[in-house]
PDB file of N, CA, C and O in Angstrom:
ATOM      1  N   UNK A   1     136.381  79.739 142.696  1.00 71.00           N
ATOM      2  CA  UNK A   1     136.598  79.280 141.341  1.00 71.00           C
ATOM      3  C   UNK A   1     136.955  77.800 141.382  1.00 71.00           C
ATOM      4  O   UNK A   1     137.836  77.391 142.126  1.00 71.00           O
ATOM      5  N   UNK A   2     136.265  77.022 140.563  1.00 68.00           N
ATOM      6  CA  UNK A   2     136.511  75.581 140.489  1.00 68.00           C
ATOM      7  C   UNK A   2     137.698  75.319 139.566  1.00 68.00           C
ATOM      8  O   UNK A   2     137.735  75.777 138.440  1.00 68.00           O
ATOM      9  N   UNK A   3     138.678  74.598 140.062  1.00 83.00           N
ATOM     10  CA  UNK A   3     139.857  74.302 139.261  1.00 83.00           C
ATOM     11  C   UNK A   3     139.810  72.897 138.666  1.00 83.00           C
ATOM     12  O   UNK A   3     140.578  72.579 137.784  1.00 83.00           O
ATOM     13  N   UNK A   4     138.896  72.052 139.151  1.00 88.00           N
ATOM     14  CA  UNK A   4     138.769  70.696 138.633  1.00 88.00           C
ATOM     15  C   UNK A   4     137.580  70.625 137.686  1.00 88.00           C
ATOM     16  O   UNK A   4     136.523  71.169 137.972  1.00 88.00           O
ATOM     17  N   UNK A   5     137.703  69.910 136.571  1.00 87.00           N
ATOM     18  CA  UNK A   5     136.536  69.714 135.710  1.00 87.00           C
ATOM     19  C   UNK A   5     135.529  68.798 136.406  1.00 87.00           C
ATOM     20  O   UNK A   5     135.908  67.981 137.262  1.00 87.00           O
ATOM     21  N   UNK A   6     134.261  68.927 136.064  1.00 82.00           N
ATOM     22  CA  UNK A   6     133.205  68.130 136.696  1.00 82.00           C
ATOM     23  C   UNK A   6     133.498  66.632 136.665  1.00 82.00           C
ATOM     24  O   UNK A   6     133.311  65.936 137.653  1.00 82.00           O
ATOM     25  N   UNK A   7     133.930  66.120 135.506  1.00 82.00           N
ATOM     26  CA  UNK A   7     134.135  64.676 135.390  1.00 82.00           C
ATOM     27  C   UNK A   7     135.203  64.153 136.352  1.00 82.00           C
ATOM     28  O   UNK A   7     135.185  62.995 136.739  1.00 82.00           O
ATOM     29  N   UNK A   8     136.098  65.008 136.780  1.00 89.00           N
ATOM     30  CA  UNK A   8     137.156  64.580 137.700  1.00 89.00           C
ATOM     31  C   UNK A   8     136.636  64.364 139.117  1.00 89.00           C
ATOM     32  O   UNK A   8     137.305  63.736 139.937  1.00 89.00           O
ATOM     33  N   UNK A   9     135.453  64.860 139.424  1.00 89.00           N
ATOM     34  CA  UNK A   9     134.893  64.726 140.771  1.00 89.00           C
ATOM     35  C   UNK A   9     133.798  63.661 140.846  1.00 89.00           C
ATOM     36  O   UNK A   9     133.245  63.426 141.912  1.00 89.00           O
ATOM     37  N   UNK A  10     133.501  62.999 139.722  1.00 91.00           N
ATOM     38  CA  UNK A  10     132.455  61.977 139.684  1.00 91.00           C
ATOM     39  C   UNK A  10     132.871  60.762 140.496  1.00 91.00           C
ATOM     40  O   UNK A  10     133.972  60.230 140.335  1.00 91.00           O
ATOM     41  N   UNK A  11     132.000  60.323 141.392  1.00 94.00           N
ATOM     42  CA  UNK A  11     132.280  59.151 142.229  1.00 94.00           C
ATOM     43  C   UNK A  11     131.580  57.925 141.650  1.00 94.00           C
ATOM     44  O   UNK A  11     130.524  58.037 141.038  1.00 94.00           O
ATOM     45  N   UNK A  12     132.128  56.763 141.886  1.00 95.00           N
ATOM     46  CA  UNK A  12     131.510  55.522 141.440  1.00 95.00           C
ATOM     47  C   UNK A  12     130.242  55.269 142.254  1.00 95.00           C
ATOM     48  O   UNK A  12     130.179  55.589 143.448  1.00 95.00           O
ATOM     49  N   UNK A  13     129.238  54.685 141.609  1.00 95.00           N
ATOM     50  CA  UNK A  13     127.954  54.436 142.258  1.00 95.00           C
ATOM     51  C   UNK A  13     128.109  53.578 143.507  1.00 95.00           C
ATOM     52  O   UNK A  13     127.448  53.820 144.513  1.00 95.00           O
ATOM     53  N   UNK A  14     129.004  52.610 143.477  1.00 96.00           N
ATOM     54  CA  UNK A  14     129.176  51.716 144.630  1.00 96.00           C
ATOM     55  C   UNK A  14     129.696  52.449 145.866  1.00 96.00           C
ATOM     56  O   UNK A  14     129.565  51.961 146.977  1.00 96.00           O
ATOM     57  N   UNK A  15     130.269  53.639 145.664  1.00 96.00           N
ATOM     58  CA  UNK A  15     130.811  54.419 146.772  1.00 96.00           C
ATOM     59  C   UNK A  15     129.842  55.486 147.283  1.00 96.00           C
ATOM     60  O   UNK A  15     130.211  56.294 148.134  1.00 96.00           O
ATOM     61  N   UNK A  16     128.611  55.480 146.772  1.00 94.00           N
ATOM     62  CA  UNK A  16     127.635  56.528 147.130  1.00 94.00           C
ATOM     63  C   UNK A  16     126.342  55.926 147.653  1.00 94.00           C
ATOM     64  O   UNK A  16     125.958  54.822 147.270  1.00 94.00           O
ATOM     65  N   UNK A  17     125.684  56.666 148.510  1.00 93.00           N
ATOM     66  CA  UNK A  17     124.368  56.276 149.012  1.00 93.00           C
ATOM     67  C   UNK A  17     123.317  57.094 148.267  1.00 93.00           C
ATOM     68  O   UNK A  17     123.529  58.285 148.009  1.00 93.00           O
ATOM     69  N   UNK A  18     122.164  56.490 147.933  1.00 88.00           N
ATOM     70  CA  UNK A  18     121.105  57.270 147.289  1.00 88.00           C
ATOM     71  C   UNK A  18     120.621  58.379 148.228  1.00 88.00           C
ATOM     72  O   UNK A  18     120.538  58.187 149.447  1.00 88.00           O
ATOM     73  N   UNK A  19     120.322  59.516 147.674  1.00 86.00           N
ATOM     74  CA  UNK A  19     119.811  60.631 148.462  1.00 86.00           C
ATOM     75  C   UNK A  19     118.301  60.483 148.581  1.00 86.00           C
ATOM     76  O   UNK A  19     117.610  60.308 147.584  1.00 86.00           O
ATOM     77  N   UNK A  20     117.804  60.533 149.795  1.00 89.00           N
ATOM     78  CA  UNK A  20     116.362  60.449 150.035  1.00 89.00           C
ATOM     79  C   UNK A  20     115.822  61.861 150.246  1.00 89.00           C
ATOM     80  O   UNK A  20     115.972  62.440 151.327  1.00 89.00           O
ATOM     81  N   UNK A  21     115.238  62.429 149.209  1.00 85.00           N
ATOM     82  CA  UNK A  21     114.701  63.778 149.305  1.00 85.00           C
ATOM     83  C   UNK A  21     113.292  63.747 149.882  1.00 85.00           C
ATOM     84  O   UNK A  21     112.506  62.854 149.566  1.00 85.00           O
ATOM     85  N   UNK A  22     112.931  64.722 150.718  1.00 89.00           N
ATOM     86  CA  UNK A  22     111.554  64.772 151.206  1.00 89.00           C
ATOM     87  C   UNK A  22     110.623  65.185 150.072  1.00 89.00           C
ATOM     88  O   UNK A  22     111.038  65.797 149.084  1.00 89.00           O
ATOM     89  N   UNK A  23     109.361  64.841 150.222  1.00 92.00           N
ATOM     90  CA  UNK A  23     108.368  65.237 149.208  1.00 92.00           C
ATOM     91  C   UNK A  23     108.229  66.754 149.218  1.00 92.00           C
ATOM     92  O   UNK A  23     108.377  67.385 150.263  1.00 92.00           O
ATOM     93  N   UNK A  24     107.928  67.348 148.052  1.00 91.00           N
ATOM     94  CA  UNK A  24     107.760  68.800 147.991  1.00 91.00           C
ATOM     95  C   UNK A  24     106.617  69.264 148.893  1.00 91.00           C
ATOM     96  O   UNK A  24     105.587  68.598 149.007  1.00 91.00           O
ATOM     97  N   UNK A  25     106.804  70.412 149.542  1.00 93.00           N
ATOM     98  CA  UNK A  25     105.762  70.948 150.416  1.00 93.00           C
ATOM     99  C   UNK A  25     104.884  71.980 149.692  1.00 93.00           C
ATOM    100  O   UNK A  25     103.922  72.478 150.257  1.00 93.00           O
ATOM    101  N   UNK A  26     105.226  72.323 148.456  1.00 89.00           N
ATOM    102  CA  UNK A  26     104.495  73.293 147.625  1.00 89.00           C
ATOM    103  C   UNK A  26     104.464  74.702 148.219  1.00 89.00           C
ATOM    104  O   UNK A  26     103.631  75.524 147.837  1.00 89.00           O
ATOM    105  N   UNK A  27     105.358  74.967 149.158  1.00 90.00           N
ATOM    106  CA  UNK A  27     105.525  76.319 149.703  1.00 90.00           C
ATOM    107  C   UNK A  27     106.948  76.799 149.451  1.00 90.00           C
ATOM    108  O   UNK A  27     107.163  77.887 148.957  1.00 90.00           O
ATOM    109  N   UNK A  28     107.904  75.959 149.822  1.00 88.00           N
ATOM    110  CA  UNK A  28     109.319  76.274 149.606  1.00 88.00           C
ATOM    111  C   UNK A  28     109.907  75.352 148.540  1.00 88.00           C
ATOM    112  O   UNK A  28     110.709  75.764 147.730  1.00 88.00           O
ATOM    113  N   UNK A  29     109.485  74.100 148.552  1.00 88.00           N
ATOM    114  CA  UNK A  29     109.954  73.134 147.566  1.00 88.00           C
ATOM    115  C   UNK A  29     108.787  72.693 146.691  1.00 88.00           C
ATOM    116  O   UNK A  29     107.636  72.621 147.156  1.00 88.00           O
ATOM    117  N   UNK A  30     109.095  72.402 145.417  1.00 87.00           N
ATOM    118  CA  UNK A  30     108.045  72.076 144.460  1.00 87.00           C
ATOM    119  C   UNK A  30     108.430  70.860 143.637  1.00 87.00           C
ATOM    120  O   UNK A  30     109.603  70.486 143.570  1.00 87.00           O
ATOM    121  N   UNK A  31     107.436  70.255 142.986  1.00 85.00           N
ATOM    122  CA  UNK A  31     107.712  69.118 142.118  1.00 85.00           C
ATOM    123  C   UNK A  31     108.516  69.585 140.905  1.00 85.00           C
ATOM    124  O   UNK A  31     108.634  70.782 140.646  1.00 85.00           O
ATOM    125  N   UNK A  32     109.063  68.634 140.168  1.00 80.00           N
ATOM    126  CA  UNK A  32     109.963  68.935 139.058  1.00 80.00           C
ATOM    127  C   UNK A  32     109.312  69.826 138.003  1.00 80.00           C
ATOM    128  O   UNK A  32     109.875  70.840 137.596  1.00 80.00           O
ATOM    129  N   UNK A  33     108.112  69.473 137.549  1.00 79.00           N
ATOM    130  CA  UNK A  33     107.467  70.264 136.500  1.00 79.00           C
ATOM    131  C   UNK A  33     107.172  71.691 136.955  1.00 79.00           C
ATOM    132  O   UNK A  33     107.380  72.644 136.203  1.00 79.00           O
ATOM    133  N   UNK A  34     106.729  71.859 138.178  1.00 81.00           N
ATOM    134  CA  UNK A  34     106.478  73.212 138.695  1.00 81.00           C
ATOM    135  C   UNK A  34     107.776  74.000 138.805  1.00 81.00           C
ATOM    136  O   UNK A  34     107.818  75.181 138.467  1.00 81.00           O
ATOM    137  N   UNK A  35     108.830  73.337 139.260  1.00 79.00           N
ATOM    138  CA  UNK A  35     110.117  74.015 139.404  1.00 79.00           C
ATOM    139  C   UNK A  35     110.652  74.480 138.052  1.00 79.00           C
ATOM    140  O   UNK A  35     111.153  75.594 137.925  1.00 79.00           O
ATOM    141  N   UNK A  36     110.535  73.637 137.043  1.00 76.00           N
ATOM    142  CA  UNK A  36     110.999  74.022 135.706  1.00 76.00           C
ATOM    143  C   UNK A  36     110.146  75.173 135.180  1.00 76.00           C
ATOM    144  O   UNK A  36     110.667  76.127 134.603  1.00 76.00           O
ATOM    145  N   UNK A  37     108.857  75.125 135.407  1.00 77.00           N
ATOM    146  CA  UNK A  37     107.971  76.204 134.950  1.00 77.00           C
ATOM    147  C   UNK A  37     108.347  77.530 135.616  1.00 77.00           C
ATOM    148  O   UNK A  37     108.294  78.588 134.977  1.00 77.00           O
ATOM    149  N   UNK A  38     108.749  77.488 136.872  1.00 79.00           N
ATOM    150  CA  UNK A  38     109.125  78.707 137.584  1.00 79.00           C
ATOM    151  C   UNK A  38     110.399  79.350 137.051  1.00 79.00           C
ATOM    152  O   UNK A  38     110.650  80.527 137.288  1.00 79.00           O
ATOM    153  N   UNK A  39     111.207  78.592 136.303  1.00 79.00           N
ATOM    154  CA  UNK A  39     112.432  79.163 135.735  1.00 79.00           C
ATOM    155  C   UNK A  39     112.142  80.057 134.535  1.00 79.00           C
ATOM    156  O   UNK A  39     113.010  80.782 134.087  1.00 79.00           O
ATOM    157  N   UNK A  40     110.916  79.964 134.019  1.00 78.00           N
ATOM    158  CA  UNK A  40     110.501  80.751 132.859  1.00 78.00           C
ATOM    159  C   UNK A  40     111.368  80.436 131.637  1.00 78.00           C
ATOM    160  O   UNK A  40     111.606  81.287 130.792  1.00 78.00           O
ATOM    161  N   UNK A  41     111.855  79.206 131.564  1.00 75.00           N
ATOM    162  CA  UNK A  41     112.652  78.772 130.418  1.00 75.00           C
ATOM    163  C   UNK A  41     111.727  78.572 129.224  1.00 75.00           C
ATOM    164  O   UNK A  41     110.648  78.023 129.355  1.00 75.00           O
ATOM    165  N   UNK A  42     112.177  79.015 128.071  1.00 75.00           N
ATOM    166  CA  UNK A  42     111.367  78.890 126.866  1.00 75.00           C
ATOM    167  C   UNK A  42     112.243  78.347 125.742  1.00 75.00           C
ATOM    168  O   UNK A  42     113.347  78.826 125.526  1.00 75.00           O
ATOM    169  N   UNK A  43     111.750  77.332 125.049  1.00 74.00           N
ATOM    170  CA  UNK A  43     112.477  76.774 123.910  1.00 74.00           C
ATOM    171  C   UNK A  43     111.489  76.143 122.958  1.00 74.00           C
ATOM    172  O   UNK A  43     110.356  75.834 123.326  1.00 74.00           O
ATOM    173  N   UNK A  44     111.907  75.959 121.715  1.00 79.00           N
ATOM    174  CA  UNK A  44     111.083  75.276 120.730  1.00 79.00           C
ATOM    175  C   UNK A  44     111.103  73.783 121.021  1.00 79.00           C
ATOM    176  O   UNK A  44     112.137  73.216 121.364  1.00 79.00           O
ATOM    177  N   UNK A  45     109.958  73.121 120.870  1.00 78.00           N
ATOM    178  CA  UNK A  45     109.885  71.694 121.184  1.00 78.00           C
ATOM    179  C   UNK A  45     110.659  70.837 120.189  1.00 78.00           C
ATOM    180  O   UNK A  45     111.035  69.712 120.498  1.00 78.00           O
ATOM    181  N   UNK A  46     110.931  71.358 118.995  1.00 83.00           N
ATOM    182  CA  UNK A  46     111.707  70.602 118.018  1.00 83.00           C
ATOM    183  C   UNK A  46     113.176  71.032 117.997  1.00 83.00           C
ATOM    184  O   UNK A  46     113.935  70.678 117.113  1.00 83.00           O
ATOM    185  N   UNK A  47     113.564  71.785 119.004  1.00 81.00           N
ATOM    186  CA  UNK A  47     114.947  72.250 119.125  1.00 81.00           C
ATOM    187  C   UNK A  47     115.869  71.061 119.390  1.00 81.00           C
ATOM    188  O   UNK A  47     115.550  70.189 120.183  1.00 81.00           O
ATOM    189  N   UNK A  48     117.030  71.004 118.736  1.00 82.00           N
ATOM    190  CA  UNK A  48     117.959  69.892 118.987  1.00 82.00           C
ATOM    191  C   UNK A  48     118.436  69.884 120.440  1.00 82.00           C
ATOM    192  O   UNK A  48     118.474  70.922 121.093  1.00 82.00           O
ATOM    193  N   UNK A  49     118.798  68.718 120.907  1.00 77.00           N
ATOM    194  CA  UNK A  49     119.288  68.579 122.275  1.00 77.00           C
ATOM    195  C   UNK A  49     120.516  69.445 122.502  1.00 77.00           C
ATOM    196  O   UNK A  49     121.388  69.556 121.645  1.00 77.00           O
ATOM    197  N   UNK A  50     120.588  70.057 123.669  1.00 74.00           N
ATOM    198  CA  UNK A  50     121.749  70.870 124.017  1.00 74.00           C
ATOM    199  C   UNK A  50     122.823  70.044 124.724  1.00 74.00           C
ATOM    200  O   UNK A  50     123.893  70.531 125.014  1.00 74.00           O
ATOM    201  N   UNK A  51     122.528  68.791 124.982  1.00 75.00           N
ATOM    202  CA  UNK A  51     123.498  67.886 125.588  1.00 75.00           C
ATOM    203  C   UNK A  51     123.883  66.833 124.562  1.00 75.00           C
ATOM    204  O   UNK A  51     123.023  66.135 124.032  1.00 75.00           O
ATOM    205  N   UNK A  52     125.152  66.719 124.252  1.00 80.00           N
ATOM    206  CA  UNK A  52     125.597  65.752 123.258  1.00 80.00           C
ATOM    207  C   UNK A  52     126.752  64.921 123.802  1.00 80.00           C
ATOM    208  O   UNK A  52     127.433  65.327 124.737  1.00 80.00           O
ATOM    209  N   UNK A  53     126.942  63.760 123.207  1.00 81.00           N
ATOM    210  CA  UNK A  53     128.020  62.853 123.609  1.00 81.00           C
ATOM    211  C   UNK A  53     129.075  62.795 122.521  1.00 81.00           C
ATOM    212  O   UNK A  53     128.761  62.780 121.337  1.00 81.00           O
ATOM    213  N   UNK A  54     130.325  62.725 122.925  1.00 89.00           N
ATOM    214  CA  UNK A  54     131.415  62.572 121.962  1.00 89.00           C
ATOM    215  C   UNK A  54     131.528  61.122 121.504  1.00 89.00           C
ATOM    216  O   UNK A  54     131.952  60.849 120.397  1.00 89.00           O
ATOM    217  N   UNK A  55     131.151  60.174 122.367  1.00 92.00           N
ATOM    218  CA  UNK A  55     131.244  58.758 122.043  1.00 92.00           C
ATOM    219  C   UNK A  55     129.967  58.079 122.520  1.00 92.00           C
ATOM    220  O   UNK A  55     129.741  57.944 123.725  1.00 92.00           O
ATOM    221  N   UNK A  56     129.126  57.614 121.586  1.00 90.00           N
ATOM    222  CA  UNK A  56     127.824  57.034 121.928  1.00 90.00           C
ATOM    223  C   UNK A  56     127.898  55.707 122.680  1.00 90.00           C
ATOM    224  O   UNK A  56     126.902  55.273 123.260  1.00 90.00           O
ATOM    225  N   UNK A  57     129.035  55.052 122.708  1.00 94.00           N
ATOM    226  CA  UNK A  57     129.125  53.763 123.405  1.00 94.00           C
ATOM    227  C   UNK A  57     129.433  53.926 124.898  1.00 94.00           C
ATOM    228  O   UNK A  57     129.213  53.004 125.681  1.00 94.00           O
ATOM    229  N   UNK A  58     129.930  55.058 125.306  1.00 91.00           N
ATOM    230  CA  UNK A  58     130.333  55.270 126.699  1.00 91.00           C
ATOM    231  C   UNK A  58     129.166  55.123 127.698  1.00 91.00           C
ATOM    232  O   UNK A  58     129.340  54.501 128.749  1.00 91.00           O
ATOM    233  N   UNK A  59     127.970  55.656 127.401  1.00 90.00           N
ATOM    234  CA  UNK A  59     126.887  55.531 128.391  1.00 90.00           C
ATOM    235  C   UNK A  59     126.571  54.090 128.778  1.00 90.00           C
ATOM    236  O   UNK A  59     126.339  53.806 129.953  1.00 90.00           O
ATOM    237  N   UNK A  60     126.551  53.165 127.822  1.00 94.00           N
ATOM    238  CA  UNK A  60     126.203  51.783 128.163  1.00 94.00           C
ATOM    239  C   UNK A  60     127.397  50.944 128.589  1.00 94.00           C
ATOM    240  O   UNK A  60     127.242  49.994 129.349  1.00 94.00           O
ATOM    241  N   UNK A  61     128.593  51.289 128.116  1.00 96.00           N
ATOM    242  CA  UNK A  61     129.749  50.464 128.462  1.00 96.00           C
ATOM    243  C   UNK A  61     130.435  50.889 129.763  1.00 96.00           C
ATOM    244  O   UNK A  61     131.012  50.057 130.457  1.00 96.00           O
ATOM    245  N   UNK A  62     130.352  52.168 130.124  1.00 94.00           N
ATOM    246  CA  UNK A  62     131.040  52.656 131.329  1.00 94.00           C
ATOM    247  C   UNK A  62     130.087  53.387 132.274  1.00 94.00           C
ATOM    248  O   UNK A  62     129.977  53.037 133.451  1.00 94.00           O
ATOM    249  N   UNK A  63     129.415  54.390 131.774  1.00 93.00           N
ATOM    250  CA  UNK A  63     128.623  55.258 132.656  1.00 93.00           C
ATOM    251  C   UNK A  63     127.532  54.535 133.440  1.00 93.00           C
ATOM    252  O   UNK A  63     127.384  54.751 134.640  1.00 93.00           O
ATOM    253  N   UNK A  64     126.769  53.668 132.778  1.00 95.00           N
ATOM    254  CA  UNK A  64     125.694  52.969 133.486  1.00 95.00           C
ATOM    255  C   UNK A  64     126.230  51.946 134.483  1.00 95.00           C
ATOM    256  O   UNK A  64     125.875  51.997 135.658  1.00 95.00           O
ATOM    257  N   UNK A  65     127.106  51.026 134.076  1.00 96.00           N
ATOM    258  CA  UNK A  65     127.553  50.031 135.057  1.00 96.00           C
ATOM    259  C   UNK A  65     128.437  50.577 136.175  1.00 96.00           C
ATOM    260  O   UNK A  65     128.387  50.083 137.300  1.00 96.00           O
ATOM    261  N   UNK A  66     129.215  51.602 135.916  1.00 96.00           N
ATOM    262  CA  UNK A  66     130.156  52.099 136.923  1.00 96.00           C
ATOM    263  C   UNK A  66     129.586  53.272 137.723  1.00 96.00           C
ATOM    264  O   UNK A  66     129.746  53.345 138.943  1.00 96.00           O
ATOM    265  N   UNK A  67     128.901  54.186 137.043  1.00 94.00           N
ATOM    266  CA  UNK A  67     128.448  55.427 137.684  1.00 94.00           C
ATOM    267  C   UNK A  67     126.935  55.554 137.795  1.00 94.00           C
ATOM    268  O   UNK A  67     126.419  56.597 138.158  1.00 94.00           O
ATOM    269  N   UNK A  68     126.184  54.498 137.476  1.00 94.00           N
ATOM    270  CA  UNK A  68     124.719  54.492 137.522  1.00 94.00           C
ATOM    271  C   UNK A  68     124.112  55.542 136.585  1.00 94.00           C
ATOM    272  O   UNK A  68     123.125  56.189 136.906  1.00 94.00           O
ATOM    273  N   UNK A  69     124.707  55.711 135.434  1.00 90.00           N
ATOM    274  CA  UNK A  69     124.153  56.578 134.402  1.00 90.00           C
ATOM    275  C   UNK A  69     124.013  58.034 134.793  1.00 90.00           C
ATOM    276  O   UNK A  69     122.901  58.540 134.923  1.00 90.00           O
ATOM    277  N   UNK A  70     125.112  58.759 134.989  1.00 87.00           N
ATOM    278  CA  UNK A  70     124.999  60.166 135.386  1.00 87.00           C
ATOM    279  C   UNK A  70     124.296  61.034 134.339  1.00 87.00           C
ATOM    280  O   UNK A  70     123.827  62.116 134.657  1.00 87.00           O
ATOM    281  N   UNK A  71     124.161  60.540 133.117  1.00 82.00           N
ATOM    282  CA  UNK A  71     123.477  61.316 132.072  1.00 82.00           C
ATOM    283  C   UNK A  71     122.060  61.682 132.471  1.00 82.00           C
ATOM    284  O   UNK A  71     121.538  62.723 132.072  1.00 82.00           O
ATOM    285  N   UNK A  72     121.430  60.828 133.266  1.00 81.00           N
ATOM    286  CA  UNK A  72     120.054  61.100 133.687  1.00 81.00           C
ATOM    287  C   UNK A  72     119.965  62.305 134.633  1.00 81.00           C
ATOM    288  O   UNK A  72     118.881  62.813 134.897  1.00 81.00           O
ATOM    289  N   UNK A  73     121.101  62.762 135.129  1.00 78.00           N
ATOM    290  CA  UNK A  73     121.099  63.875 136.070  1.00 78.00           C
ATOM    291  C   UNK A  73     121.762  65.145 135.510  1.00 78.00           C
ATOM    292  O   UNK A  73     121.911  66.127 136.213  1.00 78.00           O
ATOM    293  N   UNK A  74     122.162  65.132 134.244  1.00 73.00           N
ATOM    294  CA  UNK A  74     122.808  66.313 133.665  1.00 73.00           C
ATOM    295  C   UNK A  74     121.872  67.511 133.606  1.00 73.00           C
ATOM    296  O   UNK A  74     122.272  68.626 133.877  1.00 73.00           O
ATOM    297  N   UNK A  75     120.660  67.274 133.191  1.00 66.00           N
ATOM    298  CA  UNK A  75     119.717  68.365 132.987  1.00 66.00           C
ATOM    299  C   UNK A  75     118.728  68.407 134.146  1.00 66.00           C
ATOM    300  O   UNK A  75     118.035  67.413 134.386  1.00 66.00           O
ATOM    301  N   UNK A  76     118.615  69.503 134.878  1.00 61.00           N
ATOM    302  CA  UNK A  76     117.701  69.543 136.016  1.00 61.00           C
ATOM    303  C   UNK A  76     116.240  69.375 135.624  1.00 61.00           C
ATOM    304  O   UNK A  76     115.409  69.024 136.436  1.00 61.00           O
ATOM    305  N   UNK A  77     115.927  69.597 134.361  1.00 59.00           N
ATOM    306  CA  UNK A  77     114.545  69.409 133.912  1.00 59.00           C
ATOM    307  C   UNK A  77     114.256  67.947 133.583  1.00 59.00           C
ATOM    308  O   UNK A  77     113.137  67.593 133.265  1.00 59.00           O
ATOM    309  N   UNK A  78     115.270  67.106 133.665  1.00 57.00           N
ATOM    310  CA  UNK A  78     115.073  65.689 133.371  1.00 57.00           C
ATOM    311  C   UNK A  78     114.910  65.446 131.888  1.00 57.00           C
ATOM    312  O   UNK A  78     114.325  64.463 131.469  1.00 57.00           O
ATOM    313  N   UNK A  79     115.413  66.347 131.088  1.00 51.00           N
ATOM    314  CA  UNK A  79     115.300  66.238 129.634  1.00 51.00           C
ATOM    315  C   UNK A  79     116.671  66.003 129.039  1.00 51.00           C
ATOM    316  O   UNK A  79     117.674  66.201 129.671  1.00 51.00           O
ATOM    317  N   UNK A  80     116.680  65.670 127.785  1.00 45.00           N
ATOM    318  CA  UNK A  80     117.950  65.488 127.080  1.00 45.00           C
ATOM    319  C   UNK A  80     118.471  66.807 126.586  1.00 45.00           C
ATOM    320  O   UNK A  80     117.808  67.738 126.387  1.00 45.00           O
TER     321      UNK A  80
END
């Protein structure tokens, strides 16, 4: 059981190295679109975003310069 909230474990971008992932082999690992398709997720294309912000200024004033924009990694499908 996790006792810390996710935001408490976020590291600053300057303290992290980019992860170099190998290219998908299409046997065990797959590209993003194929992986999302395999989840059998279904939603309406005009459905409102399931990810929302409490303060719209935080992404540009703090998240991008300090944490390299973690919002881009919230959704594994790369969507909002």
